[in-house]
JSON list of C-alpha atoms and ligand atoms in Angstrom, two decimals:
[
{"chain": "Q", "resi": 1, "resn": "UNK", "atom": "CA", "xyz": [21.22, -9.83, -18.54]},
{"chain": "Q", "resi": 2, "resn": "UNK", "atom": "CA", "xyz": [21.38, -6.32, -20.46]},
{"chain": "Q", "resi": 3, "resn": "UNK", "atom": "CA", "xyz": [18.97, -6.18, -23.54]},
{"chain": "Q", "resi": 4, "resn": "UNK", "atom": "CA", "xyz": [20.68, -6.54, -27.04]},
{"chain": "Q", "resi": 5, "resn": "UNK", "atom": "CA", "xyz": [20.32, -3.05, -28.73]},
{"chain": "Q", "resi": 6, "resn": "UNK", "atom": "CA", "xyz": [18.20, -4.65, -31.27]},
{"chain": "Q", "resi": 7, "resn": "UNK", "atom": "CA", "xyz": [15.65, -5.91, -29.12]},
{"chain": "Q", "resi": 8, "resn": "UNK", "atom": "CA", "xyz": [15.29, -1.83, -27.86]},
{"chain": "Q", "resi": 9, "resn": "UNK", "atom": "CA", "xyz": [14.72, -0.63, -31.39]},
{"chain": "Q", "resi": 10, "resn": "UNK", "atom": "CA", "xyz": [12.79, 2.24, -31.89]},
{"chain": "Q", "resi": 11, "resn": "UNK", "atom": "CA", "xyz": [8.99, 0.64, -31.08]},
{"chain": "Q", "resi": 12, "resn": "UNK", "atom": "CA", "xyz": [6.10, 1.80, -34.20]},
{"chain": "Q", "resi": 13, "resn": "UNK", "atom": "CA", "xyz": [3.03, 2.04, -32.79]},
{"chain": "Q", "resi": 14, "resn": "UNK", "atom": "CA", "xyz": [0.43, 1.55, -35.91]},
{"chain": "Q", "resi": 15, "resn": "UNK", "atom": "CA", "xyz": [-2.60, 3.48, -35.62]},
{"chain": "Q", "resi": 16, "resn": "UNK", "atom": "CA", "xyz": [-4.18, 6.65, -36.42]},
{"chain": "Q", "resi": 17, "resn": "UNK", "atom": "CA", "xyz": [-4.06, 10.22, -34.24]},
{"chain": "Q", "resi": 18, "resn": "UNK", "atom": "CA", "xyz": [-8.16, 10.49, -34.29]},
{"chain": "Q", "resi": 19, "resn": "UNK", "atom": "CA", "xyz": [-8.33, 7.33, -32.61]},
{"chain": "Q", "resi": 20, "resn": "UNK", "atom": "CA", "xyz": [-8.90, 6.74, -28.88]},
{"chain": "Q", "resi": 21, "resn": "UNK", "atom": "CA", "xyz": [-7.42, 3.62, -28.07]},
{"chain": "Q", "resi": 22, "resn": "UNK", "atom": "CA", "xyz": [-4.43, 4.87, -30.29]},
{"chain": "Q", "resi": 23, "resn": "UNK", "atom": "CA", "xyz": [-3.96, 7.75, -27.81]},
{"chain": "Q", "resi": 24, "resn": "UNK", "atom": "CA", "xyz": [-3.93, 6.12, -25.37]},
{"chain": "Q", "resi": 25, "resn": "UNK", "atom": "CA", "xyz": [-0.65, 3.77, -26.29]},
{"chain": "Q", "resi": 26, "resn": "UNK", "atom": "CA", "xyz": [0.61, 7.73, -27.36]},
{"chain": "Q", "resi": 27, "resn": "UNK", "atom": "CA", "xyz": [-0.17, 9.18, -23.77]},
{"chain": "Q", "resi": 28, "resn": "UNK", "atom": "CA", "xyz": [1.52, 6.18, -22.21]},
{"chain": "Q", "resi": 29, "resn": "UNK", "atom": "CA", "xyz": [4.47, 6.25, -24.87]},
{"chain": "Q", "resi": 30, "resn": "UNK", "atom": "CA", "xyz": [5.13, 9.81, -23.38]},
{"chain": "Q", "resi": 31, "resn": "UNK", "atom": "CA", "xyz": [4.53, 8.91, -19.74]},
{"chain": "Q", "resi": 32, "resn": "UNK", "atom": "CA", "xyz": [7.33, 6.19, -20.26]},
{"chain": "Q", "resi": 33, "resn": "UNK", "atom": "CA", "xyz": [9.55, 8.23, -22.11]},
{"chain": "Q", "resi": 34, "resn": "UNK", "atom": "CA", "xyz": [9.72, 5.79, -24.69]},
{"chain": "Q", "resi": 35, "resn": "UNK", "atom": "CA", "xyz": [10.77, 7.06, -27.83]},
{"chain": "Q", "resi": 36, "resn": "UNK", "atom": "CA", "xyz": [8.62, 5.19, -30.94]},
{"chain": "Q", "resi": 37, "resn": "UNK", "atom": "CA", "xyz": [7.18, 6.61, -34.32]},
{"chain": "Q", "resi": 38, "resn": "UNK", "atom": "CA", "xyz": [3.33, 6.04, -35.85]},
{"chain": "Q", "resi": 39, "resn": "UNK", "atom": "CA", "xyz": [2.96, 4.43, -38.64]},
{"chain": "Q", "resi": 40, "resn": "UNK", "atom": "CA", "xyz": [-1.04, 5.81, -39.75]},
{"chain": "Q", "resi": 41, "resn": "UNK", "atom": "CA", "xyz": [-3.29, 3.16, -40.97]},
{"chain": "Q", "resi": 42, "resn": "UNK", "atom": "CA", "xyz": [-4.71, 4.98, -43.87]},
{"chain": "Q", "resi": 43, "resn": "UNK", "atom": "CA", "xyz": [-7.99, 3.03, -44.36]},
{"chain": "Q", "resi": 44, "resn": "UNK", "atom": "CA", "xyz": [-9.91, 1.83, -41.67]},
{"chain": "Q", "resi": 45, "resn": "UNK", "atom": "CA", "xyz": [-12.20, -0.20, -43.70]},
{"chain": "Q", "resi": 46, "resn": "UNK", "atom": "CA", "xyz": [-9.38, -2.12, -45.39]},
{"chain": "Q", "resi": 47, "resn": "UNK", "atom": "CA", "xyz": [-10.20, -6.25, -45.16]},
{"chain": "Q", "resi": 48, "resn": "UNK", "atom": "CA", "xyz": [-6.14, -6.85, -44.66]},
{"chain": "Q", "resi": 49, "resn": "UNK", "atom": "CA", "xyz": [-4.51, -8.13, -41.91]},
{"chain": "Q", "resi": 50, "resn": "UNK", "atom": "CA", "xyz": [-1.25, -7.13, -42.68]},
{"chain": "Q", "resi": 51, "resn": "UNK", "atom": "CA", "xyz": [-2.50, -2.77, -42.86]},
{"chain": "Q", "resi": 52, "resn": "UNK", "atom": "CA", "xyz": [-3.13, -3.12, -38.96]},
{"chain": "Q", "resi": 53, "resn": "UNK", "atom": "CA", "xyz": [-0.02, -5.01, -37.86]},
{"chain": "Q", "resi": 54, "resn": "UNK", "atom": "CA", "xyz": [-0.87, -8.07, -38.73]},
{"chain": "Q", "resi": 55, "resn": "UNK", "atom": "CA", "xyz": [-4.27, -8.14, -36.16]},
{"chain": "Q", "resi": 56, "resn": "UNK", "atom": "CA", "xyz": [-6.46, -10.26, -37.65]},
{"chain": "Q", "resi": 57, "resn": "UNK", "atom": "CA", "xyz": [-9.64, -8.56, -35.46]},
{"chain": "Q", "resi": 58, "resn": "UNK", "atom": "CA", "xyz": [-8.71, -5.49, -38.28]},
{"chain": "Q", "resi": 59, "resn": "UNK", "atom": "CA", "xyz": [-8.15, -2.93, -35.54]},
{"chain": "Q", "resi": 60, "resn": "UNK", "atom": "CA", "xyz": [-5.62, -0.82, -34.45]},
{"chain": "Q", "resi": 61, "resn": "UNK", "atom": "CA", "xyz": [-3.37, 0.04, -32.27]},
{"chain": "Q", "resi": 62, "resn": "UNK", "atom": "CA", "xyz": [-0.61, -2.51, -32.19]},
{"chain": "Q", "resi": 63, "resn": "UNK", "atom": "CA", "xyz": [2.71, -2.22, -31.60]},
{"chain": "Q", "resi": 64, "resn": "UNK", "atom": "CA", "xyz": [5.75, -3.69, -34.09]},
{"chain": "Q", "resi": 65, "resn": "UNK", "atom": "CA", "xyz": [8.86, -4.21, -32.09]},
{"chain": "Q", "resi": 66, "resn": "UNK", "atom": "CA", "xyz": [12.11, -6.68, -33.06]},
{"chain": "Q", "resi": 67, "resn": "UNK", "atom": "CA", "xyz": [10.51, -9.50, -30.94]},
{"chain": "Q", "resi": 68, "resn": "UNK", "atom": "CA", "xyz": [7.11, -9.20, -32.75]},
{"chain": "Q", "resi": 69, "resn": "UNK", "atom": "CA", "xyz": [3.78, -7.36, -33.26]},
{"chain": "Q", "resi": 70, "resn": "UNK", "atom": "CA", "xyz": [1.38, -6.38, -30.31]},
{"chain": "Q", "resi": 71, "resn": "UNK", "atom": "CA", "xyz": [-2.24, -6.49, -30.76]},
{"chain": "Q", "resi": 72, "resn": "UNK", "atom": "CA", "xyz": [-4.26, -4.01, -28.74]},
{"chain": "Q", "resi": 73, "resn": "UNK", "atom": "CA", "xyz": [-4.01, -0.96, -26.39]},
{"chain": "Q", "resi": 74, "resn": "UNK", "atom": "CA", "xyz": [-3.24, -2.74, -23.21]},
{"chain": "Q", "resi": 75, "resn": "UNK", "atom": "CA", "xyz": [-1.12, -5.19, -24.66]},
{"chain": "Q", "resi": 76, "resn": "UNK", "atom": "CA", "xyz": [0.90, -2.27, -26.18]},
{"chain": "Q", "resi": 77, "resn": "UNK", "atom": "CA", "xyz": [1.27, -0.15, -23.16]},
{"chain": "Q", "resi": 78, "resn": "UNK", "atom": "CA", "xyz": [2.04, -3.09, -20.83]},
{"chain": "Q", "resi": 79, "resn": "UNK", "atom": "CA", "xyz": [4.95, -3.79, -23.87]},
{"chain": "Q", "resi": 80, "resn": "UNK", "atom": "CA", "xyz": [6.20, 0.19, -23.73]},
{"chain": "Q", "resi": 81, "resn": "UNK", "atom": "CA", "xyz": [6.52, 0.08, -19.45]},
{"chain": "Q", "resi": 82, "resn": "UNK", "atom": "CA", "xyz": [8.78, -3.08, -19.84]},
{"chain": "Q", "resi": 83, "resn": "UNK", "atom": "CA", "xyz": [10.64, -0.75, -21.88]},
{"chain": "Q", "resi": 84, "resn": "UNK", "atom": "CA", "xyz": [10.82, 2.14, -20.02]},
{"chain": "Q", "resi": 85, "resn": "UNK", "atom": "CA", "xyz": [13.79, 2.72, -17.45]},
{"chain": "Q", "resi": 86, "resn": "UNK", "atom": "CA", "xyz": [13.05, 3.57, -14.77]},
{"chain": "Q", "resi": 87, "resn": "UNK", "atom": "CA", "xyz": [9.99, 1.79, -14.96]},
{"chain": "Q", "resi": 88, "resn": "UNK", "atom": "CA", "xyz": [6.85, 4.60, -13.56]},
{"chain": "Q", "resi": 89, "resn": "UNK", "atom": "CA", "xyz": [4.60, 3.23, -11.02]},
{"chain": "Q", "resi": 90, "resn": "UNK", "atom": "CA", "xyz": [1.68, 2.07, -12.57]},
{"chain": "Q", "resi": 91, "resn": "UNK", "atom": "CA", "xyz": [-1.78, 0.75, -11.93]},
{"chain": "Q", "resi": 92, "resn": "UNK", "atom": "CA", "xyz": [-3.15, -1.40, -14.34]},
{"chain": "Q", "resi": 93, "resn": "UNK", "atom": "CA", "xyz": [-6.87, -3.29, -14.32]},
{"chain": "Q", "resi": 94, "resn": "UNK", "atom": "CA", "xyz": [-6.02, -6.26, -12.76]},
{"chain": "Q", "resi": 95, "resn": "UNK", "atom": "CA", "xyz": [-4.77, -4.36, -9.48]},
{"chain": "Q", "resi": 96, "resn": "UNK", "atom": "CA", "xyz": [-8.64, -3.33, -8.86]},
{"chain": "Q", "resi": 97, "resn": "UNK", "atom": "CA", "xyz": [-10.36, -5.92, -6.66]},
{"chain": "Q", "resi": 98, "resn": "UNK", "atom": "CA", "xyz": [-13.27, -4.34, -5.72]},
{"chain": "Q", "resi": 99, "resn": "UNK", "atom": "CA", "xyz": [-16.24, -3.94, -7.64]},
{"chain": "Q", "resi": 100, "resn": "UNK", "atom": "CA", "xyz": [-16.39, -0.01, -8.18]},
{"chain": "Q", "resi": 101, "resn": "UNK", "atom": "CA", "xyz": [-12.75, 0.32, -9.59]},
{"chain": "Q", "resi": 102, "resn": "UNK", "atom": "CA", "xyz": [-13.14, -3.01, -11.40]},
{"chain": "Q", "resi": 103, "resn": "UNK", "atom": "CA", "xyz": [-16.20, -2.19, -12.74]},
{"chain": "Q", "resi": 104, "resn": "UNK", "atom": "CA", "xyz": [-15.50, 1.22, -14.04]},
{"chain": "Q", "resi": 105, "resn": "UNK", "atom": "CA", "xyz": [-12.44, 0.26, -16.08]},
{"chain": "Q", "resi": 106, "resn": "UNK", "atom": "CA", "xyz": [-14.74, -2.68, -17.90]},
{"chain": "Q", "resi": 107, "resn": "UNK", "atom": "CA", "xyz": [-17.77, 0.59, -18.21]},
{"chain": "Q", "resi": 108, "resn": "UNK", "atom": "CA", "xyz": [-14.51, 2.60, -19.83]},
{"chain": "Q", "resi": 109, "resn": "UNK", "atom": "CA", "xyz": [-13.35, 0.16, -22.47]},
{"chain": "Q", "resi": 110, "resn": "UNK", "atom": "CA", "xyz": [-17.31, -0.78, -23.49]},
{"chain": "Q", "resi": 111, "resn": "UNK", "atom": "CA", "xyz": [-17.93, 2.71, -23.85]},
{"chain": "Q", "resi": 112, "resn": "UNK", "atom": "CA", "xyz": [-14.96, 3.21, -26.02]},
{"chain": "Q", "resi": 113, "resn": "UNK", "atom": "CA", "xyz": [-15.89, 0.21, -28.22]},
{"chain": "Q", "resi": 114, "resn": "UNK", "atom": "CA", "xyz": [-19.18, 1.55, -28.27]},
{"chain": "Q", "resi": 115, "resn": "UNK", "atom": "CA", "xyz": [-18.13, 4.39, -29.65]},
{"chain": "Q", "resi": 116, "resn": "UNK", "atom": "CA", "xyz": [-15.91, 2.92, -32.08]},
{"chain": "Q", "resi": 117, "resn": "UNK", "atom": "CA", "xyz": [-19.19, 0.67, -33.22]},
{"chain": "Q", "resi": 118, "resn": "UNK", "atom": "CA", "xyz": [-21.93, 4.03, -33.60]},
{"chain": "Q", "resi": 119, "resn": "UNK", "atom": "CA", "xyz": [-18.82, 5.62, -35.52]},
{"chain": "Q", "resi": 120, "resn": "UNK", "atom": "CA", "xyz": [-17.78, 2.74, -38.27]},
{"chain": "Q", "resi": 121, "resn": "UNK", "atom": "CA", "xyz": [-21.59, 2.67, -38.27]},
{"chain": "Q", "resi": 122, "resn": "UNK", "atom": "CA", "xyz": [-21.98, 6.04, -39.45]},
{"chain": "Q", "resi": 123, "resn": "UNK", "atom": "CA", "xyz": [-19.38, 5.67, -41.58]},
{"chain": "Q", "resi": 124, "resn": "UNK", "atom": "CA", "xyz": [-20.64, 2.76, -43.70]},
{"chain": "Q", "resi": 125, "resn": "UNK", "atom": "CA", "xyz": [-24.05, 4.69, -43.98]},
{"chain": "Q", "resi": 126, "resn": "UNK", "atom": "CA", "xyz": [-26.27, 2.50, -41.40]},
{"chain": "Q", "resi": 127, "resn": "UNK", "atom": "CA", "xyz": [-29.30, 4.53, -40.20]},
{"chain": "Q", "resi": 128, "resn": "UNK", "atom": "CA", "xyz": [-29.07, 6.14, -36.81]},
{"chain": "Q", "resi": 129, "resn": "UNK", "atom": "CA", "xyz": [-32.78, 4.78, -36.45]},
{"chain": "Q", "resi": 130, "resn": "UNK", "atom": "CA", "xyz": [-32.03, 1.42, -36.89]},
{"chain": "Q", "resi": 131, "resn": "UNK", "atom": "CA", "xyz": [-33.14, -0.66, -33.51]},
{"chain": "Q", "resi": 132, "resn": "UNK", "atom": "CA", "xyz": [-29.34, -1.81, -32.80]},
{"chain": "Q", "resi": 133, "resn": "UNK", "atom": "CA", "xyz": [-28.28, 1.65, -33.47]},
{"chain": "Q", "resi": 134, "resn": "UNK", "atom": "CA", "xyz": [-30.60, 3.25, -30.39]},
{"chain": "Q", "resi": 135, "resn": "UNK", "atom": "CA", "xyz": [-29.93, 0.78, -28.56]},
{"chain": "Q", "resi": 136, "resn": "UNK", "atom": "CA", "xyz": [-26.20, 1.12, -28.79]},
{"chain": "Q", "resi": 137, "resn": "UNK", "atom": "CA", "xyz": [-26.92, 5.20, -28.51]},
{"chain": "Q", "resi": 138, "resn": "UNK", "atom": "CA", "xyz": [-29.00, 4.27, -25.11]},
{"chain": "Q", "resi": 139, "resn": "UNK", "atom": "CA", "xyz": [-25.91, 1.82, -23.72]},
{"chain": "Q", "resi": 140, "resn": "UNK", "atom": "CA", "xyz": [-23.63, 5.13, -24.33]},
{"chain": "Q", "resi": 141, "resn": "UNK", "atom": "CA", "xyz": [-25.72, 7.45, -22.95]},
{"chain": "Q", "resi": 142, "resn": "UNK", "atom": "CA", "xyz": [-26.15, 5.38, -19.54]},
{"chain": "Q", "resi": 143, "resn": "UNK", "atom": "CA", "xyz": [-22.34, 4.47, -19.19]},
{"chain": "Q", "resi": 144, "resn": "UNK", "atom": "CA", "xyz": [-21.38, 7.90, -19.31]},
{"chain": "Q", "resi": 145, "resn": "UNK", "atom": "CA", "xyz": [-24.11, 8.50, -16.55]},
{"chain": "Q", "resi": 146, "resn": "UNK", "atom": "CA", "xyz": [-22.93, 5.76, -14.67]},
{"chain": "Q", "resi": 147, "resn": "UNK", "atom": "CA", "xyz": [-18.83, 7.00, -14.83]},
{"chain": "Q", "resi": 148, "resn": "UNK", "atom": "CA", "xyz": [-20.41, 10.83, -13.91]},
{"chain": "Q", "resi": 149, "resn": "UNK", "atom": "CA", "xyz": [-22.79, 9.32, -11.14]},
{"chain": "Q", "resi": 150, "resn": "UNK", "atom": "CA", "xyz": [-19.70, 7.27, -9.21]},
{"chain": "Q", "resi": 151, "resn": "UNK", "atom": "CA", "xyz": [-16.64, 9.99, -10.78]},
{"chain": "Q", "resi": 152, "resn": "UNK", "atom": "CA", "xyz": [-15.86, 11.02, -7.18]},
{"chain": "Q", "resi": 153, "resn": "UNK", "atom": "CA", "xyz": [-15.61, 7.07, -5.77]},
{"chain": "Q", "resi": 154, "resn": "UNK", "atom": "CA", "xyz": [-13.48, 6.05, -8.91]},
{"chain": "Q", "resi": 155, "resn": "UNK", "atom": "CA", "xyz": [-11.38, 8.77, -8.90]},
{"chain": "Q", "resi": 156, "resn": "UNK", "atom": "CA", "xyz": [-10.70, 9.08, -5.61]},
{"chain": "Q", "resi": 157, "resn": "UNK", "atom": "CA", "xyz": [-10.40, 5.08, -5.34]},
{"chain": "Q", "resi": 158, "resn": "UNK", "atom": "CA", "xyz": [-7.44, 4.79, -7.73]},
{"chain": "Q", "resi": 159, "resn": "UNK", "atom": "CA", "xyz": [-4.24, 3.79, -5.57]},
{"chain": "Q", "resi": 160, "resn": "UNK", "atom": "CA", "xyz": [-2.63, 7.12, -4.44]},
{"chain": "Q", "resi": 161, "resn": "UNK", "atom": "CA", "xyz": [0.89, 5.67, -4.84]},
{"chain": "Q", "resi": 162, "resn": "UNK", "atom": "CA", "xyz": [1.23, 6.03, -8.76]},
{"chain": "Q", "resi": 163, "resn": "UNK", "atom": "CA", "xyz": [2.59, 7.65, -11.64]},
{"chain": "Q", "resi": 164, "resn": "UNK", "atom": "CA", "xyz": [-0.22, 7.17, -14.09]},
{"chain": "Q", "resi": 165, "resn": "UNK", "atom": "CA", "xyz": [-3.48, 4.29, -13.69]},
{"chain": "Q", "resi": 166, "resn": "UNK", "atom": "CA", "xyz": [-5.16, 2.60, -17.22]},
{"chain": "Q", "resi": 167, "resn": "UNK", "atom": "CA", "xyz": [-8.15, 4.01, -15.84]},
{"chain": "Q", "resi": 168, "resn": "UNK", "atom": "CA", "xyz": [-7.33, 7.33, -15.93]},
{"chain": "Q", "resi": 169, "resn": "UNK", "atom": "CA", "xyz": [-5.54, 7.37, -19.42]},
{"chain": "Q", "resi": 170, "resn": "UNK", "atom": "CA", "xyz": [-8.73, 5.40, -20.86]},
{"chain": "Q", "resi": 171, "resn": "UNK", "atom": "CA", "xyz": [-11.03, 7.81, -19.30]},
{"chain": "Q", "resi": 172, "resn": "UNK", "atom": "CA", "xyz": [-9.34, 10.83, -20.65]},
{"chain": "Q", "resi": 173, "resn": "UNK", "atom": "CA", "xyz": [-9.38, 9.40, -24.17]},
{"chain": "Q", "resi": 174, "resn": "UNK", "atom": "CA", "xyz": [-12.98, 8.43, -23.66]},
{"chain": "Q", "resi": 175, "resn": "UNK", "atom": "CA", "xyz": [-14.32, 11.62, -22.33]},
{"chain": "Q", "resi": 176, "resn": "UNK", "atom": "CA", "xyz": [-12.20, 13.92, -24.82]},
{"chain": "Q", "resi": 177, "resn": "UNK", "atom": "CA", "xyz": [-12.88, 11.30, -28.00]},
{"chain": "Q", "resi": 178, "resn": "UNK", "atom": "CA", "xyz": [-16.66, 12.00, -27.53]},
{"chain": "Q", "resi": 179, "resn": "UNK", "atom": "CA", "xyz": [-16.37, 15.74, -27.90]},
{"chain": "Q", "resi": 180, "resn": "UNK", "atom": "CA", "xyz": [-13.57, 15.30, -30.46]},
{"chain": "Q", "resi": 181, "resn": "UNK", "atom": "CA", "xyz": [-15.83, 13.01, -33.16]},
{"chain": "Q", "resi": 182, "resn": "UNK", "atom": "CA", "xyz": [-19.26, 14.84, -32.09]},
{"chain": "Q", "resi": 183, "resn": "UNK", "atom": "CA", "xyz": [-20.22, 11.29, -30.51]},
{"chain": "Q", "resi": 184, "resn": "UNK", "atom": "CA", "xyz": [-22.39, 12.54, -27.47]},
{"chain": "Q", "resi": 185, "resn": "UNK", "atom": "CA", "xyz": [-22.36, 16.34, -25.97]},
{"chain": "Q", "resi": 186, "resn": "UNK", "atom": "CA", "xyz": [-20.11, 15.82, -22.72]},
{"chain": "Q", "resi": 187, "resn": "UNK", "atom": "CA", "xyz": [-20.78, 19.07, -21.24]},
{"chain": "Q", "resi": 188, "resn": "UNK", "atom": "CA", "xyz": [-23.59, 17.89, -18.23]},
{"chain": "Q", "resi": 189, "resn": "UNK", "atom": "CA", "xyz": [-20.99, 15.59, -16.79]},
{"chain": "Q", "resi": 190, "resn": "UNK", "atom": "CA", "xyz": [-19.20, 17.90, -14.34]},
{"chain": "Q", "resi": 191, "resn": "UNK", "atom": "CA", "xyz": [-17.01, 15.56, -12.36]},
{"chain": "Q", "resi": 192, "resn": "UNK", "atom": "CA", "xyz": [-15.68, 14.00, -15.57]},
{"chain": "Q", "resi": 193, "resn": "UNK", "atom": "CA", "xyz": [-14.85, 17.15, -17.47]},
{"chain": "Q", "resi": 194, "resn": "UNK", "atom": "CA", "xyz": [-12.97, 18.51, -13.94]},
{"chain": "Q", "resi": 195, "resn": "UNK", "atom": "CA", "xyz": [-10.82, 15.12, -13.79]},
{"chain": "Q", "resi": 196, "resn": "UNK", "atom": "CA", "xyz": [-9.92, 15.88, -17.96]},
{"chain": "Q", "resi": 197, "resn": "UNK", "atom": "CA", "xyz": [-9.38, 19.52, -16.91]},
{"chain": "Q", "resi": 198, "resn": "UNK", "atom": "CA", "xyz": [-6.63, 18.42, -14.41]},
{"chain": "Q", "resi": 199, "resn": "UNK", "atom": "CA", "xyz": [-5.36, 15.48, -16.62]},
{"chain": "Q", "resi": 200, "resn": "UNK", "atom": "CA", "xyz": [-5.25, 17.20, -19.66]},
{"chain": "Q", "resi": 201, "resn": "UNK", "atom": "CA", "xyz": [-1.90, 19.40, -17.68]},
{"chain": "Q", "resi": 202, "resn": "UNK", "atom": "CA", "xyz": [0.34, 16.53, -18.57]},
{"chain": "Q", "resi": 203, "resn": "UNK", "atom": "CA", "xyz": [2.83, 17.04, -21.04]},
{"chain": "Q", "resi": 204, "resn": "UNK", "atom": "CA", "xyz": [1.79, 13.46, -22.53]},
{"chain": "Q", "resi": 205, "resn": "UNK", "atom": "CA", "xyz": [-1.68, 14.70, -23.78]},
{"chain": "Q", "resi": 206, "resn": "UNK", "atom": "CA", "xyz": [-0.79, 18.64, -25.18]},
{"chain": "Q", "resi": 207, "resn": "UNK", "atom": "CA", "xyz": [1.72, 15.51, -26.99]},
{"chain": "Q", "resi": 208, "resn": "UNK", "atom": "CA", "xyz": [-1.12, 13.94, -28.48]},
{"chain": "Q", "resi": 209, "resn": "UNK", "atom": "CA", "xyz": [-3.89, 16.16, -29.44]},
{"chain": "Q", "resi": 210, "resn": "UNK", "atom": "CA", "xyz": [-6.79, 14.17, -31.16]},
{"chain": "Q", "resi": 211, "resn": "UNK", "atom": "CA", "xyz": [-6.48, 15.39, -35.55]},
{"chain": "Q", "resi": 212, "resn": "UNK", "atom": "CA", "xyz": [-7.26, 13.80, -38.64]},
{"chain": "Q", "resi": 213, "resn": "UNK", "atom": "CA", "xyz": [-3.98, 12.33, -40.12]},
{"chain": "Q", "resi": 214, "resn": "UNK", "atom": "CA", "xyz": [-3.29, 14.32, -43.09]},
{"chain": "G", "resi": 301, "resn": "LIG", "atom": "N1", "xyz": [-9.53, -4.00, -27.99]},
{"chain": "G", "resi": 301, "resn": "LIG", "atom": "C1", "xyz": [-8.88, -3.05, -28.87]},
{"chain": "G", "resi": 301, "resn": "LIG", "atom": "C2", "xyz": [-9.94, -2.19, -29.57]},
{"chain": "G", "resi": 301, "resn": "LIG", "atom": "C3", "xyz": [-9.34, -1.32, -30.65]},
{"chain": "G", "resi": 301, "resn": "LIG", "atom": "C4", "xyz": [-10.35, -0.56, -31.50]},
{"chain": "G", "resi": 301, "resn": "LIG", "atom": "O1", "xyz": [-11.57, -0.76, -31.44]},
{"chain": "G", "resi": 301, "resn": "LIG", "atom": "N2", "xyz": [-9.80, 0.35, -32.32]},
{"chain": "G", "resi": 301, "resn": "LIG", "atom": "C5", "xyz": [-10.60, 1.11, -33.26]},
{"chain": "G", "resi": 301, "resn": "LIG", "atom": "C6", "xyz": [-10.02, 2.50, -33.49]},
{"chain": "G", "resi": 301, "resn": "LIG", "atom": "S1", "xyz": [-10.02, 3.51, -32.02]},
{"chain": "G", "resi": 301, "resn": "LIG", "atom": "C7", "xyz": [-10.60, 0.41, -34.61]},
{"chain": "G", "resi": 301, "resn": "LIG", "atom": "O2", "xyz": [-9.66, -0.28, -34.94]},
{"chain": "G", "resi": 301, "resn": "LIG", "atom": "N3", "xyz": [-11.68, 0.59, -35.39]},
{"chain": "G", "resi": 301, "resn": "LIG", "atom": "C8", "xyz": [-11.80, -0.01, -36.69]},
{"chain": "G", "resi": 301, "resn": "LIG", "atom": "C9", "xyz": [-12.96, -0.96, -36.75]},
{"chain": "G", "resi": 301, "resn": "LIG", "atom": "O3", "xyz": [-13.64, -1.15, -35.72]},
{"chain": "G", "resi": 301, "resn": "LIG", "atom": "O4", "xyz": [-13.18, -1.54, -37.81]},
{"chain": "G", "resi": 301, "resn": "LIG", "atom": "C10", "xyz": [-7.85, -2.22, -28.10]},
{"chain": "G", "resi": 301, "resn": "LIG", "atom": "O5", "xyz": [-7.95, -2.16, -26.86]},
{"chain": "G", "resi": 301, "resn": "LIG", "atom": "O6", "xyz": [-6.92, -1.66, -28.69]}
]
């Protein structure tokens, strides 16, 4: 049965263009050619449900659509490929079943949380010396060795037959994120920076440029 046209109203995507996880709903937007608009949460510190969507974990992105809000970047992207027609061939984390692949996307998403954690840190005012902080510093540092160390494997492990992988878009937004907020210098890890060199010639990311919402 054909969709009602209300249930295919224009899709808001709540979340901010400096955030990570936000572009990566954005990339995927594009890559679906779904059409959607941003509504920016202002205030990242605000205690209110309601400013992120309704998520009561306080974090964005999420996705408000006629049927009801999605929390969270996968949930949102798995939400805009239902949407799209034709639908693009996608990979998403629960097609890897091998270790390396499987592995990698978990080593992504703690990395970007990681990040997200030093940064709200900062913010707040904690001290970079504090024990958790290093520790959360040394945890960064040796993911991103890890992703360099096994780039070639990973990359070159990601089904052939696709338009666009989660991995991929989450390691883009990782790898470019880190540069963009002065996390960690990204420069050393060659194999990385050559997969965002070749990514980065899709019209979905020149879309999406990391700024500061005005
Ligand atoms: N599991 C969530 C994580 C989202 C997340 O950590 N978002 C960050 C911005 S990139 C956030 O909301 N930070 C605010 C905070 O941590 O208080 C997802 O995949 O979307």
């Amino acid at each position: 049965m054909a969709a009602a046209p209300e249930e295919l109203a224009k899709p808001v995507i709540i979340g901010r263009s400096s955030s990570h996880f936000t572009r990566v709903t954005r990339i995927f937007a594009a890559e679906m050619r779904v059409d959607y608009s941003l509504r920016v949460v202002r205030d990242l510190m605000s205690p209110t449900a309601e400013d992120y969507g309704g998520n009561p974990a306080l974090k964005i992105p999420s996705l408000q659509t006629p049927q009801g809000v999605w929390f969270g970047s996968l949930n949102v992207c798995r939400e805009l490929w239902r949407r799209s027609n034709p639908r693009p061939r996608v990979v998403w984390p629960e097609d890897h079943d091998q270790p390396l692949l499987a592995n990698a996307q978990e080593i992504v998403l703690q990395a970007m949380s990681t990040e997200v954690s030093l940064i709200m840190g900062k913010a707040a005012g904690t001290s970079d010396s504090s024990v958790h902080q290093a520790k959360m510093r040394q945890s960064l540092v040796n993911m991103m060795s890890w992703l360099e160390e096994n780039a070639n494997s990973i990359l070159s492990g990601i089904p052939q037959h696709r338009d666009l992988s989660y991995l991929e878009v989450t390691l883009f937004c990782l790898m470019t994120h880190l540069e963009f907020r002065g996390v960690l210098p990204t420069a050393s890890y060659a194999t990385l920076n050559e997969f965002c060199q070749q990514f980065s010639t899709r019209t979905s990311v020149g879309d999406t440029t990391y700024r500061f919402d005005a």
